[in-house]
Amino acid sequence: MLPEQDEPTVGRLVADASRDISALVQAEVALAKSELVVSAKAGGVGAALFAVAGFLGLLVLIFVSIAFAYFLSMTGLHPAWCFLIVAGVYVLLAVVLVLVGVRLIKKIRAPQKTIDTAKKIPGALKGQHAAPRR
């Protein structure tokens, strides 16, 4: 008996499945691209707004510093000394921030457990089993 003409061959089924999977992957990639474009635009606008806010914050800091210096001058100090005091406060704040930053940076350590585990991967791929850790 001859096979019916309507029944597809295995080769044709594989080709159809391959084509369908390829189309599905292409559709998923296109969907991911469109979602990323929307996210990138939103992220770009958000980053720009943060930059503008940071700039405005810097301007506020400058104006508040000037106002503080003028308030100090109301005590009878010469304005130059008042501005020098404000600058000194900022220098002290910067020194404290640098010292705290250095202390935090010194706490950085290599991810030793991850390194140990990564070193075991080649042996595991070769079929060597490591003894369990205790």
Short mmCIF file of C-alpha atoms in Angstrom, two decimals, residues 43-90:
data_model
loop_
_atom_site.label_atom_id
_atom_site.label_comp_id
_atom_site.label_asym_id
_atom_site.label_seq_id
_atom_site.Cartn_x
_atom_site.Cartn_y
_atom_site.Cartn_z
CA GLY A 43 15.06 55.30 31.47
CA GLY A 44 16.62 58.11 29.43
CA VAL A 45 13.93 60.57 30.47
CA GLY A 46 14.27 59.44 34.08
CA ALA A 47 18.05 59.86 33.98
CA ALA A 48 17.68 63.33 32.46
CA LEU A 49 15.24 64.31 35.21
CA PHE A 50 17.67 63.06 37.86
CA ALA A 51 20.45 65.12 36.23
CA VAL A 52 18.29 68.26 36.23
CA ALA A 53 17.29 67.62 39.85
CA GLY A 54 20.96 67.18 40.80
CA PHE A 55 21.87 70.44 39.08
CA LEU A 56 19.05 72.27 40.86
CA GLY A 57 20.16 70.72 44.14
CA LEU A 58 23.67 72.05 43.53
CA LEU A 59 22.27 75.52 42.88
CA VAL A 60 20.24 75.31 46.10
CA LEU A 61 23.36 74.27 48.02
CA ILE A 62 25.24 77.28 46.65
CA PHE A 63 22.47 79.71 47.53
CA VAL A 64 21.98 78.25 51.01
CA SER A 65 25.73 78.50 51.58
CA ILE A 66 25.70 82.15 50.59
CA ALA A 67 22.68 82.80 52.80
CA PHE A 68 24.37 81.04 55.74
CA ALA A 69 27.49 83.17 55.25
CA TYR A 70 25.41 86.34 55.23
CA PHE A 71 23.57 85.23 58.37
CA LEU A 72 26.96 84.77 60.02
CA SER A 73 27.91 88.29 58.94
CA MET A 74 24.94 89.60 60.95
CA THR A 75 26.88 88.63 64.08
CA GLY A 76 29.40 91.31 63.29
CA LEU A 77 32.02 89.18 61.56
CA HIS A 78 33.51 90.45 58.35
CA PRO A 79 31.79 88.77 55.35
CA ALA A 80 35.11 87.32 54.16
CA TRP A 81 35.49 85.43 57.43
CA CYS A 82 31.89 84.23 57.19
CA PHE A 83 32.46 82.78 53.72
CA LEU A 84 35.72 81.23 54.92
CA ILE A 85 33.84 79.55 57.81
CA VAL A 86 31.27 78.11 55.39
CA ALA A 87 34.08 76.84 53.14
CA GLY A 88 35.78 75.29 56.18
CA VAL A 89 32.58 73.44 57.10
CA TYR A 90 32.48 71.99 53.57
#
